[in-house]
Amino acid sequence: MTETADFPEQPTPDGWLSERELAAIRGRLPLVYVDAVPVRVDDSGDVVAVGLLLRVNGAGEMTRALVSGRVLYHERVRDALVRHLEKDLGPMALPQIPAAPQPFTVAEYFPTPGVTPYHDPRQHAVALAYVVPVAGDCEPQQDALDLAWFTPEEACSEQVQVEMTGGQGYLLRQAMAHVGRLP
Amino acid sequence: MTETADFPEQPTPDGWLSERELAAIRGRLPLVYVDAVPVRVDDSGDVVAVGLLLRVNGAGEMTRALVSGRVLYHERVRDALVRHLEKDLGPMALPQIPAAPQPFTVAEYFPTPGVTPYHDPRQHAVALAYVVPVAGDCEPQQDALDLAWFTPEEACSEQVQVEMTGGQGYLLRQAMAHVGRLP
Amino acid sequence: MTETADFPEQPTPDGWLSERELAAIRGRLPLVYVDAVPVRVDDSGDVVAVGLLLRVNGAGEMTRALVSGRVLYHERVRDALVRHLEKDLGPMALPQIPAAPQPFTVAEYFPTPGVTPYHDPRQHAVALAYVVPVAGDCEPQQDALDLAWFTPEEACSEQVQVEMTGGQGYLLRQAMAHVGRLP
Amino acid sequence: MTETADFPEQPTPDGWLSERELAAIRGRLPLVYVDAVPVRVDDSGDVVAVGLLLRVNGAGEMTRALVSGRVLYHERVRDALVRHLEKDLGPMALPQIPAAPQPFTVAEYFPTPGVTPYHDPRQHAVALAYVVPVAGDCEPQQDALDLAWFTPEEACSEQVQVEMTGGQGYLLRQAMAHVGRLP
């Protein structure tokens, strides 16, 4: 779960946490996250491609990532989805946010590896996971080097899976199982 | 479940049933249906309006209906959704067919009233129910007099509910509960 | 969302928060909750009764409540469900925790009324909501005066709904819509 | 989808189809099916084992199968689940039928291979798929040689997957993805 700082240029709104306060809390409380699997669909809704962000992580390794980020205080889940999708895919992505809040699964990122298939050394995060069709033009933003589209088969291939960290490759395969496109 | 005849002007494709054969089967076997609740959503995916078809039924009464119809032999559920939505809302409706086949519920229409909340005197139908955002221009087709958009509150009101038959009003309220817009 | 203190008799485990620290965080960060609707089902899985806890709230009013509580640091969602169900229904309740983490909905309790159908003046909580059949003997624990079983019709009646607070009556009706027992 | 004859010892109830009539319809209309993945769960609902039936198919090959069967005329989906689970696992299996009719996916078995991941040369079947915990004693019935329990890892292994036919191995992996136990 590589996440860019939330609203880094803006002063912290009243009631929101500074990065320092957040760091202190990260080891004490599970945080609410949203994970989005951006997809292209055909006219019948069938998934034809999955979008993955290319980033360089702290260790200088290339990694592929889903759209993922924290739900802020007093922010609705659907607004957090819009915000993170726009932040990562650009303002012209036209994401089709699900009408219903029911996620396809809940990804529990634990700081200890092995408790669940998901792992985040920084924190315990509980992520509501959604498949989100995007209809518009997507461009990598901020810290992402690229946004690449893969077929479901490619995205689930060993080659791409090893570039995903923290169990996001696992979550991607769950998403493909959910939409009937697991290879 | 008022349904217009499937492809009435076309000859029956190989393997499909004539209306007479279908009538004979209707009392013997559950039929596979799709039910779609057409909605308008805002940029956050929140449902702002529900589309209902206005029809005159066999008894000469005005009724409001969801989009509903049979899944044909060798037709995928998602293709049946596209076909029925286009048939009822027109070719410019631009329905966003769900990427995943998981319905929000399954509506079991029984010929005997009271077994389930759904009733269809003609047949036993098992309908996969989906909430489908439509982004384009919708126009009532064929046998529908009108397509009207209601707020979720209006659509669940007693006034509109009494105009819906066979338990479709119930299904509509389930859909609104699913998207968090039940009044 | 009336919640009894988590593990009140025990010293706070390492990494968990004291009640004072939690109070400070409550106004800054959304908390992860689980909401469970305890139900009795027949052999076909059909819901025949809903269990509601009777409590006296801070204002001295009788209220009916679902099972609800916080997910702790390093606790799985399914373990939080077990813990809160046992805490509220007793050790012999034999809850059938869902095999899948997918909730039937996500209830977003905001400190500001009206943003969503759910409201919690103390905090912003994001609750994963599950319908949980309980097969064993249930007894009200700790701060609950009673545990009463209602038919779905009774539980959704105006009389019972007015005794539920913070939108839990709404969530209960959503649960009944999900299981096909909304009146 | 190997299915034993429905109610073979009983005369066909009024409105139900003889095997000959059914055979004639199988090439004309999609049939409604239920697919159940029988599982053992621990106290937290976590899946620890998957039950698969061992059968000899028409070609004399050993195959592993899920519980699967037709929904009859005027039969509720939940009653069809009970009936098929009892028929295949015995009267003491104590299946926990889901309270909600929402399946985790819909498996569309086509007579033509390759349209979907599922295939049934006899017919077009639309199967509502459920994960069903069974708490009691299971014994293979009728045409099954054995009922074997596998860990999720074993059940998804190549060795077991090749013994499953018609896409049931695929559906099993989807079920494991849904419960968070896909290897």
XYZ file of C-alpha atoms in Angstrom:
732
model
C 0.000 0.000 0.000
C 2.188 2.789 -1.278
C 0.305 5.962 -0.693
C 1.292 9.489 -1.453
C 0.743 12.019 1.307
C -2.847 13.203 1.425
C -3.164 16.797 0.192
C 0.544 17.497 0.805
C 0.493 21.109 -0.319
C -2.490 22.095 1.743
C -2.569 23.020 5.415
C -4.207 20.313 7.491
C -7.955 20.982 7.741
C -9.396 21.224 11.207
C -9.796 17.800 12.715
C -7.430 16.106 10.271
C -4.097 14.757 11.350
C -0.626 16.037 10.618
C 1.741 13.443 9.185
C 3.514 13.315 12.560
C 0.320 12.635 14.487
C -0.684 10.040 11.905
C 2.660 8.290 12.291
C 2.079 8.015 16.041
C -1.383 6.547 15.551
C -0.342 4.083 12.856
C 0.959 1.648 15.429
C -2.092 1.838 17.658
C -5.279 1.718 15.629
C -6.478 0.161 12.372
C -6.886 2.792 9.659
C -9.725 2.869 7.121
C -8.537 2.564 3.527
C -10.049 2.181 0.081
C -8.412 0.006 -2.570
C -9.546 0.457 -6.155
C -8.781 -1.813 -9.091
C -9.082 0.470 -12.150
C -10.421 -1.394 -15.163
C -11.482 -0.828 -18.745
C -14.712 -2.574 -19.670
C -16.455 -3.253 -22.958
C -20.091 -2.382 -23.704
C -21.255 -5.522 -21.873
C -19.305 -4.588 -18.738
C -16.729 -7.310 -19.329
C -13.292 -6.356 -18.010
C -10.791 -6.087 -20.860
C -7.877 -4.363 -19.080
C -6.543 -3.565 -15.625
C -4.626 -0.372 -14.875
C -1.547 -0.564 -12.670
C 0.652 2.283 -11.480
C 4.399 1.961 -11.846
C 6.366 3.391 -8.955
C 9.826 3.251 -7.432
C 9.621 2.236 -3.804
C 11.904 3.218 -0.922
C 14.325 0.430 -1.756
C 14.683 1.714 -5.330
C 12.688 -1.172 -6.796
C 10.087 -0.856 -9.529
C 6.655 -1.824 -8.210
C 3.179 -2.041 -9.714
C 0.328 -0.769 -7.552
C -3.429 -0.453 -7.357
C -5.053 2.835 -6.401
C -5.081 2.886 -2.634
C -5.408 5.445 0.099
C -6.773 6.502 3.423
C -10.342 7.588 4.169
C -10.090 10.928 5.954
C -12.015 12.129 8.958
C -15.522 13.170 7.891
C -15.015 11.865 4.376
C -17.437 9.408 2.804
C -15.989 6.211 1.365
C -17.256 7.140 -2.102
C -15.603 10.563 -1.878
C -12.328 8.945 -0.800
C -12.572 6.726 -3.877
C -13.058 9.728 -6.159
C -10.191 11.610 -4.510
C -7.671 8.779 -4.724
C -8.648 7.830 -8.273
C -8.284 11.437 -9.416
C -5.026 11.807 -7.510
C -3.521 8.726 -9.168
C -5.181 8.654 -12.604
C -5.725 12.349 -13.224
C -8.796 14.569 -13.427
C -9.968 13.169 -16.765
C -10.179 9.490 -15.745
C -13.981 9.569 -15.313
C -14.156 6.752 -12.763
C -17.531 5.017 -12.393
C -17.781 4.916 -8.604
C -20.009 2.002 -7.498
C -23.562 2.975 -6.591
C -23.505 0.577 -3.637
C -20.996 0.733 -0.765
C -20.714 -3.075 -0.613
C -17.063 -3.870 -1.491
C -16.165 -7.072 -3.318
C -13.875 -7.913 -0.411
C -12.154 -6.386 2.603
C -8.356 -6.437 2.553
C -6.828 -6.460 6.014
C -3.223 -5.230 5.824
C -1.350 -6.284 8.951
C 2.037 -5.007 10.076
C 2.925 -8.626 10.822
C 3.285 -10.729 7.662
C 1.297 -13.962 7.421
C -1.782 -13.081 9.491
C -3.685 -12.352 6.288
C -2.581 -12.351 2.633
C -1.992 -8.577 2.944
C 0.908 -6.836 4.624
C 1.851 -3.247 5.382
C 4.917 -2.801 7.590
C 3.799 0.715 8.566
C 0.362 -0.019 9.911
C -2.819 -2.047 10.293
C -5.156 -0.924 7.524
C -8.634 -2.236 6.737
C -9.272 -1.553 3.067
C -12.652 -1.665 1.364
C -11.882 -3.004 -2.101
C -13.754 -2.040 -5.270
C -13.428 -2.710 -8.983
C -13.814 0.688 -10.659
C -14.325 1.059 -14.410
C -12.676 4.209 -15.754
C -14.022 5.576 -19.015
C -11.802 8.597 -19.604
C -8.165 9.457 -20.218
C -5.834 8.311 -17.473
C -2.424 9.807 -16.832
C -0.010 8.882 -14.081
C 0.241 11.627 -11.481
C 2.760 12.754 -8.918
C 5.000 9.913 -7.818
C 3.919 7.394 -10.453
C 6.268 6.855 -13.398
C 3.658 5.249 -15.554
C 0.160 3.835 -15.729
C 0.064 0.640 -17.750
C -2.927 -1.383 -18.911
C -2.741 -5.155 -18.789
C -5.153 -7.827 -19.856
C -6.529 -9.773 -16.868
C -4.262 -12.654 -17.909
C -1.164 -10.457 -17.973
C -2.051 -8.758 -14.693
C -2.356 -12.143 -12.973
C 0.830 -13.496 -14.564
C 3.813 -14.318 -12.411
C 5.795 -11.566 -14.128
C 3.424 -8.793 -13.035
C 2.492 -10.380 -9.703
C 6.101 -10.277 -8.458
C 6.174 -6.533 -9.067
C 3.222 -6.010 -6.723
C 3.816 -5.746 -2.998
C 1.953 -6.078 0.287
C -0.587 -8.507 -1.098
C -1.930 -6.170 -3.780
C -1.199 -8.848 -6.376
C -3.394 -11.163 -4.319
C -6.159 -8.555 -4.126
C -5.940 -8.071 -7.889
C -6.461 -11.784 -8.436
C -9.445 -11.693 -6.067
C -10.858 -8.839 -8.139
C -10.422 -10.843 -11.329
C -12.122 -13.843 -9.692
C -14.999 -11.548 -8.738
C -15.498 -10.271 -12.289
C -15.026 -13.749 -13.774
C -11.678 -12.989 -15.393
C -9.255 -14.935 -13.185
C -6.986 -16.856 -15.593
C -42.699 -8.675 -14.659
C -44.291 -7.216 -17.744
C -42.075 -8.165 -20.601
C -42.393 -7.349 -24.207
C -41.958 -10.238 -26.611
C -38.322 -10.998 -27.309
C -37.292 -9.966 -30.829
C -40.915 -10.073 -32.050
C -40.197 -9.075 -35.648
C -37.411 -11.562 -36.150
C -37.657 -15.227 -37.043
C -36.764 -17.449 -34.074
C -33.034 -18.270 -34.160
C -32.115 -21.910 -34.111
C -32.488 -23.314 -30.636
C -34.697 -20.502 -29.362
C -38.298 -21.015 -28.523
C -41.398 -19.828 -30.297
C -43.894 -17.968 -28.119
C -46.140 -21.037 -28.183
C -43.422 -23.387 -27.029
C -42.414 -20.904 -24.355
C -45.992 -20.727 -23.104
C -46.034 -24.497 -22.692
C -42.785 -24.493 -20.745
C -43.733 -21.579 -18.498
C -45.760 -23.828 -16.237
C -43.071 -26.495 -15.936
C -39.672 -24.955 -15.373
C -38.232 -21.848 -13.713
C -37.045 -19.338 -16.291
C -33.884 -17.260 -15.995
C -34.540 -13.521 -15.928
C -32.601 -10.325 -15.380
C -34.114 -7.379 -13.523
C -32.402 -4.018 -13.855
C -33.059 -0.914 -11.788
C -31.973 1.974 -14.052
C -30.493 4.832 -12.050
C -28.840 8.196 -12.518
C -25.789 8.704 -10.308
C -23.674 11.740 -9.446
C -19.878 11.901 -9.775
C -19.490 10.051 -6.460
C -21.725 7.200 -7.616
C -24.550 8.262 -5.332
C -27.968 7.431 -6.771
C -29.952 10.578 -7.462
C -32.801 9.186 -9.557
C -34.525 5.940 -10.497
C -36.042 5.356 -13.911
C -39.424 3.641 -14.159
C -41.317 2.663 -17.269
C -44.989 3.580 -17.522
C -47.128 0.952 -19.177
C -50.756 -0.040 -19.539
C -51.249 -3.616 -18.442
C -53.752 -6.156 -19.718
C -56.426 -4.871 -17.337
C -56.053 -1.335 -18.713
C -54.312 -0.077 -15.587
C -51.296 2.235 -15.546
C -48.292 0.467 -14.051
C -44.678 1.459 -13.357
C -42.032 -1.142 -14.142
C -38.350 -1.900 -13.900
C -36.421 -3.203 -16.882
C -36.954 -6.944 -16.874
C -36.670 -9.783 -19.289
C -35.686 -13.301 -20.085
C -32.160 -14.614 -20.618
C -32.187 -16.467 -23.928
C -30.576 -19.764 -24.784
C -26.835 -19.273 -25.308
C -26.992 -15.648 -24.160
C -24.734 -14.367 -21.381
C -26.407 -12.601 -18.466
C -24.513 -9.402 -19.270
C -25.666 -9.518 -22.884
C -29.248 -10.044 -21.751
C -28.885 -6.942 -19.567
C -27.623 -4.881 -22.508
C -30.395 -6.168 -24.769
C -33.249 -5.483 -22.349
C -31.915 -2.073 -21.318
C -31.570 -1.029 -24.960
C -34.974 -2.451 -25.789
C -36.656 -0.476 -22.993
C -34.535 2.692 -22.726
C -33.372 3.053 -26.299
C -30.029 2.741 -28.069
C -28.577 5.932 -26.546
C -29.056 5.027 -22.864
C -25.387 4.034 -22.369
C -26.006 1.598 -19.514
C -23.004 0.822 -17.304
C -23.342 -2.958 -17.087
C -21.756 -4.272 -13.841
C -18.264 -5.730 -14.275
C -19.125 -8.536 -11.850
C -21.980 -11.011 -12.352
C -22.834 -10.979 -8.611
C -26.379 -9.556 -8.396
C -27.466 -7.492 -5.388
C -30.255 -10.001 -4.853
C -32.169 -12.785 -6.571
C -35.879 -12.177 -7.081
C -37.902 -15.373 -7.233
C -41.209 -14.722 -8.978
C -43.665 -17.485 -8.169
C -46.966 -18.145 -9.914
C -48.469 -18.617 -6.446
C -48.656 -15.352 -4.493
C -47.120 -15.277 -1.010
C -44.321 -17.825 -1.372
C -41.857 -14.960 -1.861
C -42.400 -11.175 -2.104
C -42.471 -11.547 -5.911
C -45.310 -12.853 -8.040
C -45.814 -13.607 -11.703
C -49.083 -15.349 -12.543
C -47.647 -16.605 -15.853
C -44.581 -18.430 -14.588
C -41.831 -19.195 -12.101
C -38.961 -16.843 -12.913
C -35.639 -16.522 -11.115
C -34.343 -13.018 -11.760
C -30.798 -11.819 -11.172
C -31.231 -8.227 -10.029
C -28.788 -5.406 -10.765
C -28.660 -1.660 -10.215
C -27.532 -0.194 -13.530
C -26.421 3.430 -13.898
C -27.383 4.876 -17.263
C -25.371 7.842 -18.473
C -27.014 8.647 -21.794
C -30.356 9.734 -23.191
C -33.216 7.415 -22.366
C -36.420 7.206 -24.339
C -39.329 4.900 -23.738
C -39.579 2.267 -26.450
C -42.242 0.044 -27.920
C -45.018 -0.598 -25.432
C -43.938 1.946 -22.802
C -45.879 5.208 -22.660
C -43.237 7.037 -20.721
C -39.993 6.742 -18.804
C -40.054 8.865 -15.664
C -37.246 9.650 -13.248
C -37.994 9.686 -9.548
C -35.849 10.485 -6.550
C -35.248 7.412 -4.392
C -37.722 8.878 -1.890
C -40.427 9.325 -4.515
C -39.798 5.879 -6.012
C -40.256 4.250 -2.597
C -43.318 6.343 -1.755
C -46.690 4.681 -1.360
C -47.970 6.568 -4.397
C -45.410 5.032 -6.764
C -45.228 1.663 -5.004
C -48.923 0.960 -5.615
C -48.363 1.437 -9.339
C -45.766 -1.327 -9.394
C -46.848 -4.941 -9.666
C -45.591 -8.445 -9.004
C -43.246 -7.345 -6.246
C -41.187 -4.985 -8.407
C -41.882 -2.214 -5.903
C -40.383 -4.474 -3.261
C -37.346 -5.169 -5.425
C -36.927 -1.440 -6.006
C -36.870 -0.835 -2.258
C -34.286 -3.611 -1.861
C -32.173 -1.892 -4.509
C -32.426 1.407 -2.653
C -31.438 -0.335 0.605
C -28.437 -1.788 -1.223
C -27.235 1.600 -2.472
C -27.982 3.277 0.859
C -30.908 5.320 -0.418
C -33.890 3.571 1.190
C -36.027 6.337 2.723
C -23.546 2.755 18.316
C -23.568 2.154 22.013
C -20.459 0.206 22.772
C -19.242 -1.099 26.060
C -15.593 -0.524 26.857
C -13.361 -3.058 25.165
C -11.867 -5.529 27.650
C -12.463 -3.204 30.619
C -10.937 -5.430 33.256
C -7.734 -6.079 31.412
C -4.663 -3.895 31.221
C -4.273 -2.338 27.782
C -2.197 -4.671 25.574
C 0.857 -3.183 23.979
C -0.074 -1.085 21.001
C -3.722 -0.709 22.020
C -5.114 2.588 23.147
C -6.205 3.724 26.570
C -9.724 5.128 26.736
C -8.220 8.615 27.079
C -6.050 8.282 24.007
C -8.987 6.855 22.081
C -11.138 9.821 23.055
C -8.507 12.189 21.644
C -8.352 10.289 18.365
C -12.103 9.979 17.960
C -12.360 13.495 16.584
C -9.522 13.100 14.123
C -9.711 9.777 12.334
C -12.418 7.377 11.161
C -12.506 4.246 13.311
C -13.068 0.728 11.998
C -16.185 -0.929 13.403
C -18.172 -4.096 12.867
C -21.958 -4.123 13.070
C -23.693 -7.477 13.416
C -27.399 -8.174 13.015
C -27.975 -11.352 15.077
C -30.646 -13.548 13.551
C -32.331 -16.891 14.027
C -32.750 -18.858 10.808
C -34.726 -21.954 9.894
C -33.252 -25.026 8.177
C -33.475 -23.269 4.806
C -31.526 -20.254 6.068
C -34.620 -18.066 6.072
C -34.497 -15.405 8.789
C -37.267 -15.943 11.329
C -36.145 -13.588 14.106
C -33.832 -10.668 14.797
C -32.116 -10.198 18.163
C -31.955 -6.708 19.647
C -30.260 -5.618 22.847
C -32.207 -3.464 25.289
C -30.119 -0.808 26.974
C -30.541 2.420 28.903
C -28.611 5.206 27.248
C -26.944 8.231 28.859
C -30.201 10.198 28.768
C -32.000 7.447 30.701
C -33.970 6.289 27.660
C -34.587 2.689 26.696
C -32.922 1.878 23.393
C -32.699 -1.217 21.186
C -29.316 -1.936 19.635
C -27.507 -4.217 17.237
C -24.198 -5.795 18.199
C -21.559 -3.206 17.365
C -18.010 -2.471 18.311
C -14.548 -1.411 17.369
C -11.954 -3.488 15.522
C -8.789 -3.352 17.599
C -5.225 -2.911 16.458
C -3.923 -6.180 15.001
C -7.349 -7.830 15.240
C -8.953 -9.477 12.221
C -12.469 -8.378 11.310
C -13.770 -11.914 11.881
C -12.176 -12.034 15.326
C -13.723 -8.678 16.199
C -17.101 -10.116 15.184
C -16.621 -13.138 17.456
C -15.482 -10.956 20.347
C -18.362 -8.484 20.173
C -20.988 -11.183 19.632
C -19.709 -13.119 22.642
C -19.466 -9.947 24.692
C -23.077 -9.003 23.957
C -24.831 -12.373 23.546
C -22.758 -14.524 25.873
C -20.330 -17.399 25.376
C -23.018 -19.912 24.342
C -24.480 -17.941 21.427
C -22.612 -19.981 18.778
C -22.531 -17.266 16.119
C -22.001 -18.418 12.544
C -19.376 -15.898 11.434
C -19.524 -15.396 7.642
C -16.888 -17.310 5.675
C -16.366 -14.310 3.391
C -15.301 -10.847 4.571
C -17.645 -9.129 2.085
C -20.170 -7.199 4.218
C -23.741 -6.704 3.039
C -23.175 -2.956 3.351
C -20.852 -0.387 4.915
C -22.433 1.915 7.490
C -20.683 5.264 7.745
C -21.491 6.868 11.101
C -20.743 10.581 10.939
C -20.528 12.953 13.893
C -22.590 15.392 11.829
C -26.185 14.206 11.325
C -27.540 14.033 7.783
C -24.362 13.279 5.822
C -25.351 9.615 5.741
C -28.294 7.746 7.323
C -26.004 6.882 10.274
C -24.934 9.172 13.088
C -22.582 8.911 16.058
C -22.024 12.151 17.956
C -18.754 10.804 19.423
C -16.915 9.919 16.266
C -16.656 9.020 12.600
C -16.925 5.233 12.396
C -16.889 3.060 9.279
C -18.729 -0.139 10.136
C -18.616 -3.342 8.123
C -22.119 -4.779 8.509
C -22.946 -8.490 8.602
C -26.038 -10.611 9.204
C -24.936 -13.297 11.667
C -27.071 -16.358 12.428
C -26.733 -17.466 16.035
C -27.580 -21.075 16.794
C -27.024 -21.276 20.564
C -28.357 -19.792 23.771
C -28.111 -16.025 23.957
C -28.105 -14.073 27.192
C -27.747 -10.335 27.582
C -24.381 -9.410 29.082
C -22.940 -6.528 31.028
C -24.821 -3.314 30.327
C -27.732 -4.843 28.413
C -31.015 -5.256 30.308
C -32.443 -7.742 27.886
C -32.030 -9.464 24.550
C -35.325 -9.717 22.722
C -36.172 -11.576 19.539
C -38.468 -9.954 17.016
C -39.878 -11.152 13.751
C -38.480 -9.183 10.803
C -41.854 -7.432 10.576
C -41.792 -6.407 14.237
C -38.144 -5.326 14.067
C -38.916 -3.029 11.132
C -42.110 -1.687 12.718
C -42.323 1.974 13.711
C -42.601 0.931 17.364
C -39.212 -0.803 17.407
C -37.534 1.538 14.931
C -38.055 4.569 17.179
C -36.210 2.766 19.965
C -33.117 2.394 17.792
C -30.633 5.239 17.531
C -27.852 6.512 15.305
C -29.284 4.923 12.189
C -29.160 1.345 13.491
C -32.855 1.006 12.713
C -31.999 1.974 9.152
C -29.174 -0.569 9.029
C -31.536 -3.228 10.355
C -33.976 -2.520 7.537
C -31.124 -2.738 5.038
C -30.222 -6.119 6.522
C -33.806 -7.309 6.145
C -33.857 -6.078 2.534
C -30.651 -8.042 1.936
C -32.109 -11.296 3.275
C -35.444 -10.720 1.533
C -37.406 -10.064 4.714
C -38.050 -6.325 4.512
C -41.769 -5.890 5.268
C -22.159 -30.336 -13.598
C -22.798 -33.986 -12.952
C -26.217 -34.189 -11.436
C -28.097 -37.178 -10.222
C -31.712 -37.485 -11.253
C -34.033 -35.339 -9.157
C -36.249 -37.361 -6.809
C -35.699 -40.559 -8.809
C -37.976 -42.784 -6.726
C -40.952 -40.472 -6.755
C -43.516 -39.953 -9.482
C -43.125 -36.584 -11.185
C -45.185 -34.005 -9.275
C -47.707 -32.064 -11.246
C -46.003 -29.390 -13.298
C -42.550 -30.942 -13.106
C -40.861 -32.395 -16.097
C -40.117 -35.964 -16.998
C -36.503 -36.688 -17.867
C -37.516 -36.953 -21.520
C -39.247 -33.588 -21.571
C -36.271 -32.073 -19.784
C -33.898 -33.463 -22.365
C -35.910 -31.791 -25.122
C -35.843 -28.439 -23.339
C -32.146 -28.576 -22.475
C -31.171 -27.394 -25.927
C -33.659 -24.532 -26.003
C -33.663 -22.658 -22.732
C -31.183 -21.804 -19.976
C -31.885 -23.820 -16.846
C -31.654 -22.465 -13.298
C -29.057 -24.238 -11.176
C -27.489 -23.888 -7.754
C -23.815 -24.637 -7.167
C -22.660 -25.110 -3.576
C -19.073 -25.243 -2.337
C -19.288 -27.237 0.910
C -16.750 -26.024 3.462
C -15.656 -26.609 7.029
C -15.055 -23.409 8.976
C -13.430 -22.668 12.332
C -15.061 -20.627 15.109
C -14.092 -17.395 13.354
C -15.748 -18.492 10.101
C -12.400 -19.026 8.394
C -12.547 -21.804 5.804
C -10.295 -24.698 6.785
C -11.458 -27.367 4.335
C -13.407 -27.835 1.117
C -15.509 -30.927 0.450
C -15.399 -32.497 -3.001
C -17.365 -35.467 -4.276
C -15.525 -38.231 -6.085
C -17.424 -39.702 -8.993
C -16.839 -41.785 -12.081
C -18.080 -39.975 -15.159
C -19.515 -41.431 -18.348
C -16.045 -41.915 -19.824
C -14.976 -43.967 -16.803
C -12.751 -41.207 -15.429
C -12.511 -40.204 -11.790
C -13.764 -36.669 -11.293
C -14.113 -34.352 -8.299
C -17.286 -32.294 -8.116
C -19.040 -29.563 -6.168
C -22.636 -29.964 -5.091
C -24.709 -28.861 -8.036
C -28.228 -29.298 -9.261
C -31.309 -27.903 -10.854
C -33.878 -25.617 -9.229
C -37.257 -27.212 -9.795
C -40.509 -25.586 -10.784
C -42.055 -23.836 -7.784
C -38.975 -24.511 -5.631
C -37.193 -21.695 -3.819
C -33.448 -21.360 -4.407
C -32.775 -21.969 -0.708
C -34.870 -25.143 -0.756
C -32.998 -26.358 -3.827
C -29.749 -25.796 -1.914
C -30.995 -27.843 1.031
C -32.229 -30.609 -1.243
C -29.030 -30.959 -3.260
C -26.764 -30.713 -0.208
C -28.753 -33.429 1.561
C -28.834 -35.544 -1.561
C -25.057 -35.385 -1.977
C -23.776 -35.095 1.617
C -26.452 -37.016 3.479
C -29.182 -36.052 5.939
C -26.770 -35.319 8.813
C -24.600 -32.723 7.009
C -26.315 -29.760 8.714
C -25.626 -27.229 5.968
C -25.768 -23.563 6.971
C -27.795 -22.186 4.080
C -27.018 -18.478 3.515
C -29.578 -16.090 4.986
C -29.310 -13.870 1.911
C -30.045 -15.017 -1.652
C -27.118 -12.963 -3.050
C -24.691 -15.517 -4.539
C -20.941 -14.877 -4.532
C -21.014 -15.268 -8.299
C -23.137 -16.578 -11.153
C -21.647 -19.435 -13.153
C -22.910 -19.568 -16.716
C -22.393 -23.060 -18.128
C -22.565 -22.947 -21.908
C -22.867 -25.927 -24.242
C -20.180 -24.274 -26.375
C -16.773 -24.257 -24.682
C -14.935 -20.941 -24.369
C -17.862 -18.504 -24.138
C -17.410 -18.427 -20.353
C -15.045 -20.358 -18.046
C -17.849 -22.904 -17.486
C -18.980 -25.619 -19.856
C -21.751 -28.185 -19.890
C -22.114 -30.112 -23.155
C -25.724 -31.052 -22.277
C -27.180 -27.609 -21.742
C -27.030 -23.913 -20.959
C -27.282 -23.597 -17.178
C -27.176 -20.435 -15.089
C -25.971 -21.427 -11.633
C -26.231 -19.300 -8.508
C -23.078 -20.135 -6.569
C -22.819 -20.214 -2.779
C -20.194 -21.168 -0.205
C -22.021 -23.336 2.325
C -20.486 -24.277 5.684
C -21.536 -27.748 6.797
C -21.328 -28.492 10.502
C -22.457 -32.113 10.679
C -21.419 -35.528 9.463
C -21.147 -35.829 5.717
C -21.353 -39.093 3.832
C -21.226 -39.594 0.099
C -24.603 -40.622 -1.277
C -25.886 -42.426 -4.313
C -23.497 -42.131 -7.222
C -20.564 -40.621 -5.318
C -17.697 -42.962 -4.400
C -16.288 -40.683 -1.770
C -16.450 -37.260 -0.191
C -12.984 -35.929 0.534
C -11.954 -32.818 2.434
C -9.093 -30.722 1.126
C -7.402 -27.644 2.473
C -8.044 -24.605 0.264
C -4.448 -24.936 -0.966
C -4.926 -28.593 -1.923
C -8.295 -27.930 -3.536
C -6.775 -25.230 -5.752
C -3.705 -27.318 -6.587
C -3.125 -28.471 -10.138
C -3.536 -32.082 -9.019
C -7.103 -31.571 -7.799
C -8.047 -28.961 -10.399
C -7.429 -31.384 -13.287
C -9.911 -33.803 -11.726
C -12.673 -31.205 -11.856
C -14.642 -30.697 -15.049
C -16.832 -28.139 -16.769
C -15.197 -25.199 -15.028
C -16.040 -26.335 -11.482
C -12.351 -26.075 -10.606
C -12.520 -22.469 -11.748
C -15.633 -21.844 -9.666
C -13.908 -23.402 -6.657
C -10.994 -20.998 -7.043
C -13.443 -18.101 -7.298
C -15.036 -19.287 -4.059
C -11.648 -19.399 -2.359
C -10.878 -15.880 -3.624
C -14.209 -14.754 -2.172
C -13.457 -16.164 1.289
C -9.854 -14.943 1.189
C -8.315 -18.401 0.888
C -7.110 -18.448 -2.719
C -3.514 -19.757 -2.598
